[in-house]
Short mmCIF file of C-alpha atoms in Angstrom, two decimals:
data_model
loop_
_atom_site.label_atom_id
_atom_site.label_comp_id
_atom_site.label_asym_id
_atom_site.label_seq_id
_atom_site.Cartn_x
_atom_site.Cartn_y
_atom_site.Cartn_z
CA MET A 1 -44.50 21.22 9.71
CA GLU A 2 -44.51 19.00 12.79
CA PRO A 3 -41.42 19.08 15.06
CA ALA A 4 -40.61 15.54 14.02
CA ASP A 5 -40.67 16.55 10.37
CA LEU A 6 -38.29 19.44 11.05
CA THR A 7 -35.92 17.13 12.92
CA TRP A 8 -35.93 14.55 10.16
CA GLU A 9 -35.42 17.26 7.54
CA TYR A 10 -32.41 18.54 9.47
CA LEU A 11 -30.92 15.05 9.77
CA ASP A 12 -31.49 14.37 6.08
CA ALA A 13 -29.75 17.64 5.20
CA ARG A 14 -26.73 16.66 7.31
CA THR A 15 -26.55 13.31 5.57
CA GLU A 16 -26.81 14.95 2.16
CA SER A 17 -23.88 17.29 2.85
CA ALA A 18 -21.66 14.75 4.63
CA VAL A 19 -18.21 13.98 3.24
CA ALA A 20 -19.15 10.29 2.97
CA THR A 21 -22.20 11.11 0.83
CA GLN A 22 -20.21 13.38 -1.44
CA PHE A 23 -17.43 10.81 -1.78
CA ALA A 24 -20.07 8.23 -2.71
CA ARG A 25 -21.54 10.64 -5.26
CA TYR A 26 -18.10 11.29 -6.73
CA GLY A 27 -17.40 7.57 -7.10
CA LEU A 28 -20.63 7.08 -9.02
CA ALA A 29 -20.08 10.15 -11.19
CA VAL A 30 -16.62 9.34 -12.54
CA ASP A 31 -17.06 7.94 -16.04
CA TYR A 32 -14.32 6.14 -17.95
CA GLU A 33 -15.31 7.89 -21.19
CA THR A 34 -14.55 11.30 -19.68
CA LEU A 35 -11.21 10.39 -18.06
CA PRO A 36 -8.25 12.19 -19.63
CA ASP A 37 -5.78 9.92 -21.39
CA ALA A 38 -3.04 10.91 -18.93
CA VAL A 39 -5.20 9.83 -15.99
CA VAL A 40 -5.96 6.44 -17.55
CA LYS A 41 -2.28 5.97 -18.35
CA GLN A 42 -1.26 6.78 -14.79
CA ALA A 43 -3.75 4.25 -13.43
CA LYS A 44 -2.21 1.62 -15.70
CA ARG A 45 1.27 2.57 -14.51
CA SER A 46 0.26 2.11 -10.88
CA ILE A 47 -1.38 -1.24 -11.65
CA LEU A 48 1.70 -2.51 -13.49
CA ASP A 49 4.01 -1.31 -10.74
CA SER A 50 1.84 -2.92 -8.06
CA LEU A 51 1.63 -6.28 -9.79
CA GLY A 52 5.41 -6.33 -10.14
CA CYS A 53 5.83 -5.65 -6.42
CA ALA A 54 3.47 -8.53 -5.69
CA LEU A 55 5.38 -10.98 -7.87
CA GLY A 56 8.63 -9.95 -6.22
CA ALA A 57 7.22 -10.87 -2.80
CA LEU A 58 5.85 -14.36 -3.46
CA ASP A 59 8.42 -15.97 -1.16
CA ALA A 60 7.58 -13.75 1.83
CA ASP A 61 6.89 -15.62 5.08
CA GLY A 62 3.87 -13.47 5.81
CA PHE A 63 2.30 -14.44 2.50
CA HIS A 64 2.47 -18.09 3.51
CA ALA A 65 0.59 -17.15 6.68
CA CYS A 66 -2.10 -15.53 4.50
CA LEU A 67 -2.33 -18.69 2.40
CA LYS A 68 -2.68 -20.80 5.54
CA LEU A 69 -5.51 -18.56 6.70
CA ILE A 70 -7.30 -19.00 3.38
CA GLU A 71 -6.85 -22.76 3.61
CA GLN A 72 -8.35 -22.80 7.11
CA LEU A 73 -11.28 -20.48 6.34
CA GLY A 74 -12.12 -21.58 2.82
CA GLY A 75 -14.47 -19.27 0.98
CA VAL A 76 -16.58 -18.99 -2.14
CA GLU A 77 -14.29 -19.23 -5.16
CA GLU A 78 -14.75 -15.79 -6.67
CA ALA A 79 -11.27 -14.20 -6.81
CA THR A 80 -7.68 -15.29 -7.50
CA VAL A 81 -4.76 -15.24 -5.07
CA PHE A 82 -1.62 -14.07 -6.86
CA GLY A 83 1.09 -16.60 -7.51
CA THR A 84 -0.76 -19.70 -6.37
CA GLY A 85 -3.91 -19.52 -8.46
CA ARG A 86 -5.95 -20.46 -5.39
CA ARG A 87 -9.53 -19.24 -5.62
CA THR A 88 -11.29 -17.84 -2.57
CA ASN A 89 -13.71 -15.09 -1.67
CA ALA A 90 -12.90 -11.51 -2.61
CA VAL A 91 -12.05 -10.48 0.96
CA ASN A 92 -9.50 -13.25 1.46
CA ALA A 93 -7.92 -12.71 -1.96
CA ALA A 94 -7.68 -8.95 -1.39
CA LEU A 95 -6.00 -9.44 1.99
CA ALA A 96 -3.36 -11.86 0.69
CA ASN A 97 -2.65 -9.91 -2.49
CA SER A 98 -2.37 -6.58 -0.68
CA PHE A 99 0.22 -8.13 1.65
CA LEU A 100 2.30 -9.01 -1.41
CA ILE A 101 2.11 -5.55 -2.92
CA ARG A 102 3.26 -3.84 0.27
CA TYR A 103 5.89 -6.34 1.48
CA LEU A 104 8.93 -4.91 -0.32
CA ASP A 105 7.95 -1.27 0.36
CA PHE A 106 8.58 -0.81 -3.34
CA ASN A 107 5.08 0.28 -4.40
CA ASP A 108 4.03 3.75 -5.47
CA SER A 109 3.32 6.81 -3.33
CA GLY A 110 0.03 8.11 -4.69
CA GLY A 111 -3.53 8.61 -3.56
CA GLY A 112 -2.48 9.93 -0.16
CA GLY A 113 0.26 7.36 0.38
CA HIS A 114 0.74 3.76 -0.73
CA ASN A 115 -2.73 3.66 -2.24
CA SER A 116 -1.70 0.78 -4.49
CA ASP A 117 -2.36 -1.43 -1.43
CA ALA A 118 -6.05 -0.93 -2.29
CA ILE A 119 -5.75 -2.21 -5.86
CA PRO A 120 -6.15 -5.89 -4.83
CA SER A 121 -9.55 -5.16 -3.28
CA ILE A 122 -10.71 -3.41 -6.44
CA LEU A 123 -9.37 -6.23 -8.61
CA ALA A 124 -10.93 -8.94 -6.42
CA VAL A 125 -14.35 -7.30 -6.57
CA GLY A 126 -13.91 -6.67 -10.29
CA GLU A 127 -13.15 -10.36 -10.78
CA ARG A 128 -16.11 -11.34 -8.60
CA GLU A 129 -18.45 -9.15 -10.63
CA GLN A 130 -16.83 -9.91 -14.02
CA ALA A 131 -16.24 -6.19 -14.45
CA SER A 132 -14.61 -4.79 -17.56
CA GLY A 133 -11.11 -3.39 -17.72
CA GLN A 134 -12.59 0.07 -18.15
CA ALA A 135 -14.66 -0.29 -14.96
CA PHE A 136 -11.59 -1.53 -13.09
CA LEU A 137 -9.47 1.39 -14.27
CA THR A 138 -12.21 3.86 -13.30
CA SER A 139 -12.41 2.44 -9.78
CA VAL A 140 -8.64 2.61 -9.36
CA VAL A 141 -8.76 6.29 -10.36
CA VAL A 142 -11.55 6.96 -7.85
CA SER A 143 -9.52 5.42 -5.03
CA TYR A 144 -6.45 7.53 -5.82
CA GLU A 145 -8.44 10.74 -6.21
CA LEU A 146 -10.39 10.43 -2.96
CA GLY A 147 -7.49 9.05 -0.95
CA LYS A 148 -5.36 12.08 -1.74
CA ARG A 149 -8.19 14.53 -1.07
CA PHE A 150 -8.87 13.03 2.34
CA ARG A 151 -5.21 13.40 3.25
CA GLU A 152 -5.17 17.00 1.99
CA GLY A 153 -8.09 17.80 4.29
CA ILE A 154 -6.37 16.30 7.32
CA GLN A 155 -3.13 18.11 6.56
CA ALA A 156 -4.91 21.43 6.03
CA GLY A 157 -5.26 21.84 9.81
CA SER A 158 -2.64 23.14 12.21
CA LEU A 159 -0.96 19.74 12.49
CA GLY A 160 0.04 19.98 8.82
CA ARG A 161 2.06 17.25 7.20
CA GLU A 162 2.69 15.46 10.48
CA ALA A 163 -1.03 15.20 11.24
CA PHE A 164 -1.25 11.46 10.86
CA HIS A 165 1.82 10.83 12.99
CA THR A 166 0.95 13.40 15.68
CA ALA A 167 -2.51 11.92 16.09
CA GLY A 168 -1.02 8.48 16.60
CA VAL A 169 -2.87 6.97 13.67
CA THR A 170 -1.57 6.27 10.19
CA ASN A 171 -2.84 7.73 6.96
CA ASP A 172 -4.17 4.28 6.10
CA LEU A 173 -7.46 5.01 7.82
CA ARG A 174 -8.27 6.74 4.53
CA GLY A 175 -9.06 3.29 3.13
CA GLY A 176 -12.41 3.49 4.89
CA LEU A 177 -13.15 6.67 2.96
CA ASN A 178 -11.75 6.04 -0.51
CA VAL A 179 -12.18 2.30 -1.08
CA PRO A 180 -15.97 1.92 -0.66
CA PRO A 181 -16.64 4.60 -3.32
CA ALA A 182 -14.28 2.70 -5.65
CA LEU A 183 -15.98 -0.65 -4.97
CA GLY A 184 -19.56 0.60 -4.94
CA PRO A 185 -19.95 1.12 -8.70
CA LEU A 186 -18.48 -2.34 -9.38
CA LEU A 187 -21.06 -3.84 -7.02
CA GLY A 188 -23.96 -1.86 -8.48
CA MET A 189 -24.55 0.01 -5.22
CA GLU A 190 -26.52 3.23 -4.90
CA GLU A 191 -25.23 6.43 -3.35
CA HIS A 192 -26.83 6.00 0.08
CA ALA A 193 -25.54 2.43 0.43
CA ILE A 194 -21.99 3.51 -0.47
CA ALA A 195 -22.16 6.35 2.07
CA ASN A 196 -23.23 3.85 4.72
CA ALA A 197 -20.38 1.53 3.71
CA ILE A 198 -17.98 4.42 4.25
CA GLY A 199 -19.48 5.02 7.69
CA ILE A 200 -19.19 1.34 8.62
CA CYS A 201 -15.63 0.96 7.37
CA ALA A 202 -14.10 4.28 8.41
CA SER A 203 -15.56 4.10 11.94
CA ARG A 204 -13.94 0.70 12.56
CA ASN A 205 -10.54 0.93 10.86
CA ALA A 206 -7.85 3.27 12.19
CA PRO A 207 -4.50 1.42 12.11
CA LEU A 208 -2.16 2.50 14.89
CA LYS A 209 1.06 4.31 14.10
CA ILE A 210 2.98 1.55 15.91
CA LEU A 211 2.80 -0.39 12.62
CA ASP A 212 5.22 2.18 11.17
CA ALA A 213 6.68 3.74 14.30
CA ASP A 214 10.06 5.47 14.53
CA VAL A 215 11.55 3.33 17.31
CA GLU A 216 9.90 -0.09 17.27
CA GLU A 217 11.15 -3.07 15.31
CA LEU A 218 8.70 -3.44 12.44
CA THR A 219 6.58 -6.53 11.86
CA GLY A 220 4.68 -8.31 9.10
CA THR A 221 1.41 -6.61 10.03
CA LYS A 222 2.85 -3.39 8.60
CA ASN A 223 2.06 -4.88 5.20
CA LEU A 224 -1.66 -4.91 6.00
CA ARG A 225 -1.98 -1.28 7.02
CA LEU A 226 -4.12 -0.03 4.14
CA GLY A 227 -4.64 -3.46 2.59
CA GLY A 228 -6.42 -4.76 5.67
CA VAL A 229 -8.75 -1.75 5.67
CA ALA A 230 -9.35 -2.12 1.93
CA ALA A 231 -10.19 -5.81 2.31
CA ASP A 232 -12.61 -4.98 5.10
CA ALA A 233 -14.17 -2.36 2.81
CA ILE A 234 -15.50 -5.24 0.69
CA ARG A 235 -17.30 -6.66 3.73
CA CYS A 236 -18.61 -3.22 4.65
CA CYS A 237 -19.98 -2.63 1.15
CA LEU A 238 -21.81 -5.97 1.20
CA LEU A 239 -23.21 -5.23 4.66
CA ALA A 240 -24.39 -1.78 3.60
CA GLU A 241 -25.94 -3.19 0.43
CA SER A 242 -27.92 -5.58 2.64
CA GLY A 243 -29.20 -2.74 4.81
CA LEU A 244 -26.72 -2.25 7.64
CA THR A 245 -26.32 1.43 8.45
CA GLY A 246 -23.18 3.28 9.43
CA PRO A 247 -22.40 6.80 10.72
CA ILE A 248 -22.46 8.73 7.46
CA SER A 249 -21.08 11.77 9.31
CA VAL A 250 -18.01 9.71 10.20
CA VAL A 251 -15.63 12.47 9.04
CA GLU A 252 -17.16 15.69 10.36
CA GLY A 253 -19.67 14.43 12.97
CA ASP A 254 -19.53 14.45 16.75
CA GLN A 255 -16.52 12.29 17.75
CA GLY A 256 -15.90 11.51 14.09
CA ILE A 257 -12.49 11.44 12.43
CA ILE A 258 -11.79 15.17 12.56
CA GLU A 259 -12.89 15.70 16.15
CA GLY A 260 -12.16 12.29 17.62
CA LEU A 261 -8.74 11.68 16.06
CA PHE A 262 -7.41 15.15 15.21
CA ASP A 263 -8.96 17.33 17.94
CA GLY A 264 -10.77 19.36 15.31
CA GLU A 265 -7.50 20.22 13.56
CA ALA A 266 -8.48 19.29 10.01
CA LYS A 267 -10.64 20.80 7.29
CA VAL A 268 -13.46 19.40 5.17
CA GLU A 269 -13.13 21.85 2.27
CA PRO A 270 -10.01 20.33 0.65
CA MET A 271 -11.63 16.90 0.80
CA LEU A 272 -14.52 18.18 -1.28
CA ASP A 273 -12.53 20.12 -3.85
CA PHE A 274 -13.01 17.72 -6.75
CA ALA A 275 -11.22 19.81 -9.36
CA GLY A 276 -8.19 18.30 -11.09
CA TRP A 277 -6.60 14.85 -11.00
CA ARG A 278 -4.51 13.92 -7.97
CA ILE A 279 -3.43 10.57 -9.44
CA LEU A 280 -1.09 12.49 -11.75
CA ASP A 281 1.05 13.35 -8.71
CA THR A 282 1.90 9.68 -8.09
CA ASP A 283 5.57 8.87 -7.52
CA TYR A 284 7.22 5.51 -8.22
CA LYS A 285 10.09 3.99 -6.28
CA THR A 286 13.36 2.79 -7.79
CA ILE A 287 14.60 1.39 -4.46
CA SER A 288 12.71 -0.96 -2.14
CA ALA A 289 13.22 1.26 0.88
CA ASN A 290 11.60 3.97 2.94
CA SER A 291 11.16 6.98 0.65
CA THR A 292 13.28 9.45 2.63
CA SER A 293 16.18 6.98 2.51
CA HIS A 294 16.55 7.10 -1.26
CA GLY A 295 18.79 10.15 -1.45
CA HIS A 296 21.59 8.94 0.81
CA ILE A 297 21.41 5.33 -0.47
CA LEU A 298 21.91 6.54 -4.03
CA ALA A 299 24.67 8.92 -2.92
CA THR A 300 26.61 6.03 -1.36
CA GLN A 301 25.95 3.89 -4.42
CA ARG A 302 27.37 6.57 -6.72
CA ILE A 303 30.54 6.84 -4.61
CA VAL A 304 31.04 3.07 -4.51
CA GLU A 305 30.55 2.76 -8.27
CA THR A 306 32.68 5.76 -9.22
CA HIS A 307 35.63 4.83 -7.05
CA ASP A 308 35.30 1.04 -7.20
CA LEU A 309 35.09 0.64 -3.44
CA GLY A 310 34.32 -2.51 -1.46
CA PRO A 311 33.89 -3.40 2.21
CA ASP A 312 37.64 -3.64 2.87
CA ASP A 313 38.15 -0.08 1.58
CA ILE A 314 35.82 1.60 4.08
CA ASP A 315 36.98 3.37 7.21
CA ARG A 316 33.73 5.22 7.91
CA ILE A 317 30.59 6.60 6.24
CA GLU A 318 28.86 9.79 7.33
CA ILE A 319 25.23 10.19 6.20
CA ARG A 320 23.28 13.47 6.38
CA ALA A 321 19.53 13.38 5.87
CA SER A 322 16.25 15.01 6.90
CA PRO A 323 15.02 14.95 10.52
CA ARG A 324 12.23 12.52 9.63
CA GLU A 325 14.66 10.12 7.95
CA VAL A 326 17.03 10.09 10.93
CA ARG A 327 14.15 9.70 13.37
CA HIS A 328 12.50 6.95 11.33
CA THR A 329 15.39 4.72 10.22
CA THR A 330 18.22 4.89 12.77
CA SER A 331 16.83 3.82 16.16
CA VAL A 332 18.19 0.81 18.03
CA GLY A 333 15.27 -1.18 16.65
CA ARG A 334 16.34 -0.42 13.07
CA LYS A 335 20.13 -0.55 13.05
CA TYR A 336 20.52 -4.33 12.87
CA PRO A 337 17.36 -5.63 11.14
CA ARG A 338 16.03 -9.16 11.43
CA ASN A 339 13.20 -8.97 8.88
CA ALA A 340 12.37 -7.28 5.59
CA GLU A 341 9.99 -4.77 7.14
CA THR A 342 12.79 -3.37 9.32
CA ALA A 343 15.52 -3.86 6.71
CA ASN A 344 13.83 -1.56 4.20
CA HIS A 345 13.57 1.05 6.96
CA SER A 346 17.18 0.91 8.16
CA ALA A 347 19.59 3.60 6.93
CA HIS A 348 22.57 1.72 8.36
CA PHE A 349 21.68 -1.61 6.79
CA ALA A 350 20.85 -0.15 3.37
CA ASN A 351 24.17 1.66 3.05
CA ALA A 352 26.09 -1.39 4.27
CA VAL A 353 24.44 -3.52 1.60
CA VAL A 354 25.26 -0.94 -1.06
CA VAL A 355 28.93 -1.14 -0.14
CA ARG A 356 28.89 -4.95 -0.25
CA ASP A 357 26.67 -5.45 -3.30
CA GLY A 358 26.82 -2.17 -5.22
CA GLU A 359 23.04 -1.72 -4.86
CA PHE A 360 20.17 -2.15 -2.43
CA GLY A 361 17.14 -4.25 -3.28
CA PRO A 362 14.88 -7.18 -2.38
CA ALA A 363 17.74 -9.67 -2.68
CA ALA A 364 19.11 -8.32 0.61
CA PHE A 365 16.01 -9.31 2.58
CA ASP A 366 17.14 -12.64 4.01
CA SER A 367 18.73 -13.97 7.18
CA ALA A 368 22.06 -14.61 5.46
CA THR A 369 22.46 -10.89 4.82
CA TYR A 370 21.14 -9.83 8.24
CA GLU A 371 23.76 -12.07 9.88
CA ASP A 372 26.63 -11.51 7.43
CA PRO A 373 29.74 -10.44 9.42
CA VAL A 374 30.69 -8.10 6.56
CA ILE A 375 27.35 -6.29 6.82
CA LEU A 376 27.49 -6.16 10.62
CA ASP A 377 31.00 -4.69 10.49
CA LEU A 378 30.00 -2.06 7.93
CA ILE A 379 26.96 -1.03 9.96
CA GLY A 380 29.30 -0.20 12.82
CA LYS A 381 31.23 2.18 10.54
CA ILE A 382 28.14 4.18 9.50
CA ASN A 383 26.92 7.31 11.26
CA VAL A 384 23.69 9.10 10.33
CA GLU A 385 23.08 12.72 11.32
CA VAL A 386 20.38 15.32 10.69
CA ASP A 387 21.14 17.86 7.97
CA PRO A 388 19.91 21.13 9.56
CA ASN A 389 19.44 22.68 6.12
CA LEU A 390 16.70 20.23 5.15
CA PRO A 391 12.99 20.40 5.99
CA VAL A 392 11.51 17.75 8.26
CA ARG A 393 10.58 15.42 5.41
CA SER A 394 12.94 15.42 2.44
CA LEU A 395 14.21 12.80 0.03
CA GLN A 396 17.55 14.58 -0.29
CA GLY A 397 20.56 12.85 1.21
CA THR A 398 24.33 13.20 1.42
CA SER A 399 26.94 10.49 1.88
CA SER A 400 30.60 11.02 2.74
CA VAL A 401 32.75 7.90 2.47
CA THR A 402 36.22 7.89 3.99
CA THR A 403 38.55 5.08 2.92
CA VAL A 404 41.19 3.28 4.98
CA THR A 405 43.83 5.14 2.96
CA GLY A 406 42.43 8.53 3.98
CA GLU A 407 40.48 9.69 0.91
CA THR A 408 37.01 11.17 1.47
CA TYR A 409 34.37 11.19 -1.26
CA THR A 410 31.09 13.10 -0.91
CA GLU A 411 27.93 12.96 -3.00
CA THR A 412 24.50 14.55 -2.59
CA ILE A 413 21.33 13.36 -4.29
CA ARG A 414 18.78 16.15 -4.28
CA SER A 415 15.94 14.50 -6.17
CA PRO A 416 15.94 10.69 -6.47
CA PRO A 417 14.53 9.12 -9.66
CA GLY A 418 10.79 8.47 -9.69
CA TYR A 419 9.88 11.44 -7.50
CA GLY A 420 8.81 14.98 -8.23
CA ASP A 421 10.09 18.02 -6.36
CA ARG A 422 7.53 18.00 -3.55
CA LEU A 423 9.83 16.18 -1.11
CA ALA A 424 13.18 17.21 -2.49
CA GLY A 425 13.78 19.97 0.02
CA GLY A 426 14.73 23.46 -1.09
CA ASP A 427 14.76 24.62 -4.68
CA VAL A 428 15.39 21.83 -7.15
CA ASP A 429 16.22 22.57 -10.75
CA ALA A 430 13.77 21.06 -13.24
CA ALA A 431 16.66 19.19 -14.86
CA GLU A 432 17.17 17.26 -11.61
CA ILE A 433 13.62 15.87 -11.57
CA GLN A 434 13.58 12.34 -12.98
CA PRO A 435 10.06 10.90 -13.38
CA LEU A 436 10.00 7.18 -14.00
CA SER A 437 9.30 6.46 -17.66
CA ASP A 438 7.04 3.68 -18.92
CA GLU A 439 10.16 1.84 -20.08
CA ALA A 440 11.71 2.11 -16.61
CA LEU A 441 8.51 0.81 -15.02
CA GLU A 442 8.58 -2.15 -17.39
CA ARG A 443 12.21 -2.88 -16.46
CA LYS A 444 11.28 -2.73 -12.79
CA PHE A 445 8.39 -5.14 -13.41
CA ARG A 446 10.60 -7.56 -15.32
CA GLY A 447 13.25 -7.50 -12.61
CA LEU A 448 10.70 -8.36 -9.95
CA ALA A 449 8.84 -11.00 -11.99
CA GLN A 450 11.69 -12.85 -13.66
CA GLU A 451 12.32 -15.24 -10.77
CA HIS A 452 8.82 -16.67 -11.06
CA LEU A 453 7.63 -16.14 -14.64
CA GLU A 454 8.89 -16.92 -18.12
CA GLU A 455 9.65 -14.02 -20.44
CA ASP A 456 6.59 -14.55 -22.64
CA HIS A 457 4.36 -14.64 -19.56
CA ILE A 458 5.87 -11.37 -18.37
CA ASP A 459 5.30 -9.85 -21.81
CA GLU A 460 1.65 -10.91 -21.72
CA ILE A 461 1.01 -9.25 -18.35
CA ILE A 462 2.67 -6.03 -19.45
CA ASP A 463 0.72 -5.95 -22.71
CA THR A 464 -2.56 -6.70 -20.89
CA VAL A 465 -2.04 -3.84 -18.44
CA TRP A 466 -1.22 -1.34 -21.18
CA HIS A 467 -4.44 -2.40 -22.97
CA LEU A 468 -6.70 -2.91 -19.96
CA GLU A 469 -9.51 -0.93 -21.56
CA ALA A 470 -9.94 -3.78 -24.05
CA LEU A 471 -10.65 -6.44 -21.41
CA ALA A 472 -14.25 -7.58 -21.17
CA ASP A 473 -13.52 -9.31 -17.85
CA VAL A 474 -10.76 -8.03 -15.58
CA GLY A 475 -10.52 -11.54 -14.16
CA GLU A 476 -8.27 -12.27 -17.13
CA LEU A 477 -5.63 -10.02 -15.56
CA ALA A 478 -5.98 -11.69 -12.16
CA ARG A 479 -5.52 -15.11 -13.73
CA LEU A 480 -2.35 -13.96 -15.47
CA MET A 481 -0.85 -13.41 -12.01
CA VAL A 482 -0.65 -17.16 -11.43
CA VAL A 483 2.77 -18.83 -11.49
CA GLU A 484 2.59 -22.00 -13.57
#
């Protein structure tokens, strides 16, 4: 063979073995007919949960900014914007709809993180291509499976669970890896084109950790962390389909993700272990707050309910939580929030609202609550400390409430509802694990949708999601998300 032939053969072999190529191959290989029933059901659960979160966020200021952008840019009418019924191109619709899903920080934790942020891109492309419900479900599964595997590979290095934070880049860069393989089959793309789309998207999208930093006041852009990448993945797929090439070795190549972002401290092997179904590990939130806050919020709520306490009864509240929770939700930029993004990441604010209202939820995300003298006074009575017995990241939390008459009540929540035992911290008895049932997910959906939709409309969306496999055109689901 000529030297050139040997060189080209070597380069072709590298491309063939690249993570991007194997992710593309996986996306094309997953077949709805071979998906286990439990996997299909979990995909439906995540879709229902995500759509509820979107409906609950229709009044968000940032969403109005997205709508203004769509109005200014226009776009081919191929996909539906939730709530409004406006039709625009798939990229614009995906961007606006992903903002809605993430706004309340109420969406699921699966696929390597809040992978439900990617569902709008899959739905928008499915609507554009008039894909079936089965094809849509299959693509959602692909995104969850590959998103989690990418994260497992990054965490397999010496940086471990804190890899994304230590490297200064969020886990949402995974959207460049797991969304193109989910979109490619819907667009009729071949393996090589999907691999190039991964290279294009993943090499250009690495959201900075400042969007979810420990100290900074949070902003509306936080809601576009993965969603922005996933929307761009549509563009990247169309570019690759038209012949634009990207670095297919974007994960393992010279100055690629592993070397360039993680100093070589990550492993390819877990990314390419395609056995099993990672989507089954998805957790669902029962509180619209940072996940490691759930334990202490629920502990305070139990005390307030049990002892019928109100703001005037409180002398002080002592919270004990994991190091990550204290680091992430108690800085000066978090204590007195001025927007929803910071409010759902403020341990002080959440517990103050629980004392005033008996619960913490989306209704608290408004200026009247941020400025309420009762809330401001309660925040000053709350102290949050690290529990040295907990691992760095744990959902467990303890609240001790002392009343003005001298009584002290203490509660600990070891495993909040909706989560498994992976983040509970320490040994958790199986009886303490409370997965969210289908009925509970439906109640959550109804609670989020009822302000904007009539009961029969809500029933129709729920029924459509549970029977998605029967849809000939997934655009029917998108159109149901319009408020009349």
